[in-house]
PDB file of C-alpha atoms in Angstrom:
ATOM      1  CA  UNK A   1       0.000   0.000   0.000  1.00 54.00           C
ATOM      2  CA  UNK A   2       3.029   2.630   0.424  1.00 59.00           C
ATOM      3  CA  UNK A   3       5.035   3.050  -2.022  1.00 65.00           C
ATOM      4  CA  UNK A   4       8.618   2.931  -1.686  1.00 73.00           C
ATOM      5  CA  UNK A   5       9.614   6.904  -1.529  1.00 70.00           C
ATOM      6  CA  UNK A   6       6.977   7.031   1.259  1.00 64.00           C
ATOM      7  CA  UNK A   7       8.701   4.138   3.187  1.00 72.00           C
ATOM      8  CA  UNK A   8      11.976   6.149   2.608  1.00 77.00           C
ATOM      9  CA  UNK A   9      10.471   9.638   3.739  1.00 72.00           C
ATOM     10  CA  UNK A  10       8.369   7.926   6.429  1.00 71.00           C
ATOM     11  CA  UNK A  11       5.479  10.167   5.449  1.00 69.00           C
ATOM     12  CA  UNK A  12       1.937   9.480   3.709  1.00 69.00           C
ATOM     13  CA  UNK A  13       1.246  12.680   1.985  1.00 76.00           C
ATOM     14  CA  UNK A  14       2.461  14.280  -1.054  1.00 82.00           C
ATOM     15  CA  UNK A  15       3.551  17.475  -2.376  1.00 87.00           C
ATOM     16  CA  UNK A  16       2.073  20.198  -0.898  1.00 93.00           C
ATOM     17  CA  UNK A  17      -0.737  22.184  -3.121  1.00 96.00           C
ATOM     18  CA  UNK A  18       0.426  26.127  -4.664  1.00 97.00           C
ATOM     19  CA  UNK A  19      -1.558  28.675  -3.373  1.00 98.00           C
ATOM     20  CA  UNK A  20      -2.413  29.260  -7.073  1.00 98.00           C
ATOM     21  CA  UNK A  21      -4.068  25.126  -7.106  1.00 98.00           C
ATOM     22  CA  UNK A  22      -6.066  26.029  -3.892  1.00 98.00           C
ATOM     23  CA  UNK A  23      -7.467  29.183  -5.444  1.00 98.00           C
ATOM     24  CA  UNK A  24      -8.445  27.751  -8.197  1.00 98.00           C
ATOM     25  CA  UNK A  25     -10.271  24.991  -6.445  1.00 98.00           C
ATOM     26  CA  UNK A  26     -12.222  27.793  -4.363  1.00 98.00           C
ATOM     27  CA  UNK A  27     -13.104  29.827  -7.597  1.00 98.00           C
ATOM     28  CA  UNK A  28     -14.307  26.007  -9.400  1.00 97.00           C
ATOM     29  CA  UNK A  29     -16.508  25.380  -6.090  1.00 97.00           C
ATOM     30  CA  UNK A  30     -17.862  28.573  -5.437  1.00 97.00           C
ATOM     31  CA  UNK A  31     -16.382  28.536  -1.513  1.00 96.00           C
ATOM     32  CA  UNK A  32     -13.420  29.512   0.618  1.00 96.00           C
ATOM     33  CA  UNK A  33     -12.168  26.369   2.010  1.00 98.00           C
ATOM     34  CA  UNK A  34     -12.332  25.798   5.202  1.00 98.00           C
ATOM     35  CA  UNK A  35      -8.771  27.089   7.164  1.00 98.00           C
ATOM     36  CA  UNK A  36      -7.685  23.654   8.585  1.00 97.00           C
ATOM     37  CA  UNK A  37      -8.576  22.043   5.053  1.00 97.00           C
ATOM     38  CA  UNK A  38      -6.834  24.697   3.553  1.00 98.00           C
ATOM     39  CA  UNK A  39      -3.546  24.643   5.053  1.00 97.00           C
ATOM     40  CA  UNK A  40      -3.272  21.146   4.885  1.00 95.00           C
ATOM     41  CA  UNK A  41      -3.970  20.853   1.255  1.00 97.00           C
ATOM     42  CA  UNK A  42      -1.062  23.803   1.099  1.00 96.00           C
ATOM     43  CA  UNK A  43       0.874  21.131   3.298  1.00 93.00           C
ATOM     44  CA  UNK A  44       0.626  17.993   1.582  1.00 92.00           C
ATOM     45  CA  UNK A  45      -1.525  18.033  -1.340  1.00 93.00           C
ATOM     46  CA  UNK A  46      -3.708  14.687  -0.431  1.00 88.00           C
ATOM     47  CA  UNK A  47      -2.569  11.901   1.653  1.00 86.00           C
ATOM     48  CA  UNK A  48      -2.236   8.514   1.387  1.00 79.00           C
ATOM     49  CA  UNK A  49      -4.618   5.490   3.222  1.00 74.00           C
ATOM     50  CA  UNK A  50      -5.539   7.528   6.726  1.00 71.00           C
ATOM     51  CA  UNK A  51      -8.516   5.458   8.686  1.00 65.00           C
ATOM     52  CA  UNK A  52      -9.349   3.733   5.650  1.00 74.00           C
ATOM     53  CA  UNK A  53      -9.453   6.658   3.221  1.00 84.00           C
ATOM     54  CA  UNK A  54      -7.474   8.311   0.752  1.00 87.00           C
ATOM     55  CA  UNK A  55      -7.709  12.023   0.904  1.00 92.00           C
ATOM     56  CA  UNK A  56      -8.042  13.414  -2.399  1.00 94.00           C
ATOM     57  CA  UNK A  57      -5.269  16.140  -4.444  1.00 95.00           C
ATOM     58  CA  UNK A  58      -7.076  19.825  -4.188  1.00 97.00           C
ATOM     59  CA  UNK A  59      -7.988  19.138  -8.146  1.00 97.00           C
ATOM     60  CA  UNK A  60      -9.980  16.158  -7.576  1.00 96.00           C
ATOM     61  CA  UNK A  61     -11.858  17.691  -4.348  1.00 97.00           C
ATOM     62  CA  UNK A  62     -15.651  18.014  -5.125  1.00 96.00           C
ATOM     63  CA  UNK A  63     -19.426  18.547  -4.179  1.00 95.00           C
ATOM     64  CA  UNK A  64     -20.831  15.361  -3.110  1.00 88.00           C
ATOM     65  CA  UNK A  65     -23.365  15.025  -5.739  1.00 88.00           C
ATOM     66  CA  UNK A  66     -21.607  15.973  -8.571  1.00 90.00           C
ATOM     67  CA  UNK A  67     -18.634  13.203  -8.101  1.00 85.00           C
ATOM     68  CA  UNK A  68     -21.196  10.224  -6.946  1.00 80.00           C
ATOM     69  CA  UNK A  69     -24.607   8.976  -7.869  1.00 75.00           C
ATOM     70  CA  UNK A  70     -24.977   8.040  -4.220  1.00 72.00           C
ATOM     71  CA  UNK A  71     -27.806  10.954  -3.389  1.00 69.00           C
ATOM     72  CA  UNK A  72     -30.037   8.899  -6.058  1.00 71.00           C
ATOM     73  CA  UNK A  73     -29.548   5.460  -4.868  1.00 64.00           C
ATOM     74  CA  UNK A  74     -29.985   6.885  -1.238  1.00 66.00           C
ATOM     75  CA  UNK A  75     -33.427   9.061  -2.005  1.00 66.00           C
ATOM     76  CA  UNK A  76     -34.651   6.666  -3.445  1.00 66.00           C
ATOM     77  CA  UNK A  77     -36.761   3.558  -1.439  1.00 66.00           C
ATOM     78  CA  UNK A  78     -35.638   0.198  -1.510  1.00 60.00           C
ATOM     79  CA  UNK A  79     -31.734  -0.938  -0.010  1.00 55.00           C
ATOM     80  CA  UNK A  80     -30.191   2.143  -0.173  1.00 54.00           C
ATOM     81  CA  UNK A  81     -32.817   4.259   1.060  1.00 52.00           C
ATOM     82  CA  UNK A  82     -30.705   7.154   3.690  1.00 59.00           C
ATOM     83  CA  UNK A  83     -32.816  10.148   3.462  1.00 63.00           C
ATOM     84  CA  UNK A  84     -32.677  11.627   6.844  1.00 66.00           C
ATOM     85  CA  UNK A  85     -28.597  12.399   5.824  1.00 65.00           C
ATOM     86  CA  UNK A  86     -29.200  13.280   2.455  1.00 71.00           C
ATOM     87  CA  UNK A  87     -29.558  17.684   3.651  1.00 72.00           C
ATOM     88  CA  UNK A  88     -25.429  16.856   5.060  1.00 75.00           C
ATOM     89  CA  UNK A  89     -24.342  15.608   1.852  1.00 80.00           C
ATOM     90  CA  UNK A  90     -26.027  17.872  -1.094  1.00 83.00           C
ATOM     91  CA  UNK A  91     -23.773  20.694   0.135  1.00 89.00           C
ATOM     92  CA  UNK A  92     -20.737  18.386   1.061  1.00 92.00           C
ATOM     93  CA  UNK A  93     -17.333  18.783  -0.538  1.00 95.00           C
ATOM     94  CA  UNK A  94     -16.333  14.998  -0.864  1.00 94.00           C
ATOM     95  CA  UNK A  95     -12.461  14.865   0.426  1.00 96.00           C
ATOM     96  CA  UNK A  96     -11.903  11.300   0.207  1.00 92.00           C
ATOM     97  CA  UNK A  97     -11.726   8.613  -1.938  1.00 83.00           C
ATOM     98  CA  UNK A  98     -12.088   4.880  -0.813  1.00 71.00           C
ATOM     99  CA  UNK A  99      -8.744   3.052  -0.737  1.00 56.00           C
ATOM    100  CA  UNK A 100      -9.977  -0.380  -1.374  1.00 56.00           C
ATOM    101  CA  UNK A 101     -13.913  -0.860  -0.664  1.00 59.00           C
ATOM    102  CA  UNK A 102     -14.192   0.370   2.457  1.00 61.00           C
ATOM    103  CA  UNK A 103     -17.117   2.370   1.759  1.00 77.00           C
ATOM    104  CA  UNK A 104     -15.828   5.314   3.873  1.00 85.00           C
ATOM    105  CA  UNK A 105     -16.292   8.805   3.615  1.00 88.00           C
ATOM    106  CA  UNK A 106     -15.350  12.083   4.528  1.00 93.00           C
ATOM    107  CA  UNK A 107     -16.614  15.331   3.506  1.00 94.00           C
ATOM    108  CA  UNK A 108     -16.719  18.989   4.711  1.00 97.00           C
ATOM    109  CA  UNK A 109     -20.421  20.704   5.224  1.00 96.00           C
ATOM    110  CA  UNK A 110     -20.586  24.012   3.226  1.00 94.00           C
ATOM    111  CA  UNK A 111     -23.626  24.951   5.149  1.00 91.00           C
ATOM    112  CA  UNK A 112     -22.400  24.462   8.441  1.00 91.00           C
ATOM    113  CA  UNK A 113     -19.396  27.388   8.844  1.00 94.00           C
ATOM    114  CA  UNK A 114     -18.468  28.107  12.387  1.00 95.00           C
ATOM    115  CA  UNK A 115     -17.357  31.798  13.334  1.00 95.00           C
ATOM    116  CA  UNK A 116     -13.813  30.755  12.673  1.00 96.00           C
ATOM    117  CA  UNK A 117     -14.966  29.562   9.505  1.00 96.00           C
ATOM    118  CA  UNK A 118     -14.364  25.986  10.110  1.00 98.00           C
ATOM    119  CA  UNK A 119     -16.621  23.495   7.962  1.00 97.00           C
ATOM    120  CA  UNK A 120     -18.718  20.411  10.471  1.00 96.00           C
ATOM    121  CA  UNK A 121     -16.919  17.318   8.906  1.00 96.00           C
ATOM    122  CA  UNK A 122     -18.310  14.092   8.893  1.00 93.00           C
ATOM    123  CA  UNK A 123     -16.949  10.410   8.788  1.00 90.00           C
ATOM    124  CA  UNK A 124     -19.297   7.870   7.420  1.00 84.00           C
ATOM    125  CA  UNK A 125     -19.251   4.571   7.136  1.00 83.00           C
ATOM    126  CA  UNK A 126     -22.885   3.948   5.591  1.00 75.00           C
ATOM    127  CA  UNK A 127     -22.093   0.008   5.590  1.00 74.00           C
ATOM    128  CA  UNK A 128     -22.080   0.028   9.500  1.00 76.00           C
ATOM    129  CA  UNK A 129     -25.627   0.813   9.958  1.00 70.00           C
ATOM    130  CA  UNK A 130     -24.759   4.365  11.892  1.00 72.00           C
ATOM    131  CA  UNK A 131     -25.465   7.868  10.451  1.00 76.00           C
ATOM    132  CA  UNK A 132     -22.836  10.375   9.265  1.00 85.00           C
ATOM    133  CA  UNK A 133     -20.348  11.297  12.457  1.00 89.00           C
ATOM    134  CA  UNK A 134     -19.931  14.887  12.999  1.00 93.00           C
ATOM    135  CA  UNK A 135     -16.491  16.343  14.056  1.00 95.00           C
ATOM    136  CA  UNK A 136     -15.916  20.116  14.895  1.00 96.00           C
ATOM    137  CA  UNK A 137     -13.928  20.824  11.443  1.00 97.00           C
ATOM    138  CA  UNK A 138     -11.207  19.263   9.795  1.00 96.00           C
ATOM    139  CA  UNK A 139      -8.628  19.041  11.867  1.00 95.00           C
ATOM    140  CA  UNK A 140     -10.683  17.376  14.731  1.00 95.00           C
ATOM    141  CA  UNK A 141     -11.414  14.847  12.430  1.00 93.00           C
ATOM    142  CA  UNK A 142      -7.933  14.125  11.328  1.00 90.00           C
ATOM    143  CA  UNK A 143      -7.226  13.644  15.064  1.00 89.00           C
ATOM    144  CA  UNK A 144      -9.961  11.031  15.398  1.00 87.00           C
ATOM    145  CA  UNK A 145      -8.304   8.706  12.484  1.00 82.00           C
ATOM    146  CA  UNK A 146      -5.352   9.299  14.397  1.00 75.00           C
ATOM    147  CA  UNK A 147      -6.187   8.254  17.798  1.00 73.00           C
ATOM    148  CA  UNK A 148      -8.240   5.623  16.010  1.00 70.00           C
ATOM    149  CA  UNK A 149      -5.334   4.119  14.675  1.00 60.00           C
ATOM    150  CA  UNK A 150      -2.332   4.740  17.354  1.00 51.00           C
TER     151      UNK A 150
END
């Protein structure tokens, strides 16, 4: 699952973002991104298999809805049906990307913007029966997979 420079460098991320790749990102989406988003994507531009997850390169970073056909399956009755989450994830920037059918995810809620102007994140694992997990903002959440996994 590593590859071999990240065995060498003993670190999971990657290059960081340019300023000029996080702006343009913003301007595509339509939002300021979150500050503890931002600064990591201007730290390591994704990172690789954290809890489960990859997190996604500041070009791939997207609304929910508009990178899965997930909102369908879930609205709709039958298996999937999820609709009491479906309001968290129309206005979710999905940040993830599953590393190997896990079935996680983690997005950032563009409708939920705290004073500091921290995004609620959410962890969800819709497999496991439980609704979306809210964390404080990025960062929090990042700690969480952390402690998770020390």
């Amino acid at each position: 699952m590593l590859s071999q420079a990240q065995r060498e460098a003993g670190w999971l991320g990657h290059e960081p973002a340019s300023e000029q790749a996080v702006l343009a990102a913003e301007e595509r989406l339509g939002v300021r991104l979150p500050p503890t988003y931002r600064n990591f994507l201007l730290t390591s531009n994704g990172w690789s298999s954290i809890g489960g997850l990859d997190l996604l390169a500041v070009g791939e970073i997207g609304w929910f809805p508009d990178l899965t056909d997930l909102l369908d399956y879930w609205s709709s009755p039958g298996e999937g049906y999820l609709a009491e989450h479906l309001d968290k994830f129309e206005r979710c920037l999905l940040i993830s990307n599953d590393d190997g059918g896990s079935g996680g995810y983690w997005v950032l809620h563009a409708d939920s913007v705290g004073e500091d102007g921290e995004w609620t994140a959410y962890e969800w694992w819709p497999g496991e029966g439980s609704g979306p997990a809210p964390c404080d903002n990025f960062a929090a959440m990042v700690a969480g997979a952390v402690n998770e996994f020390s």
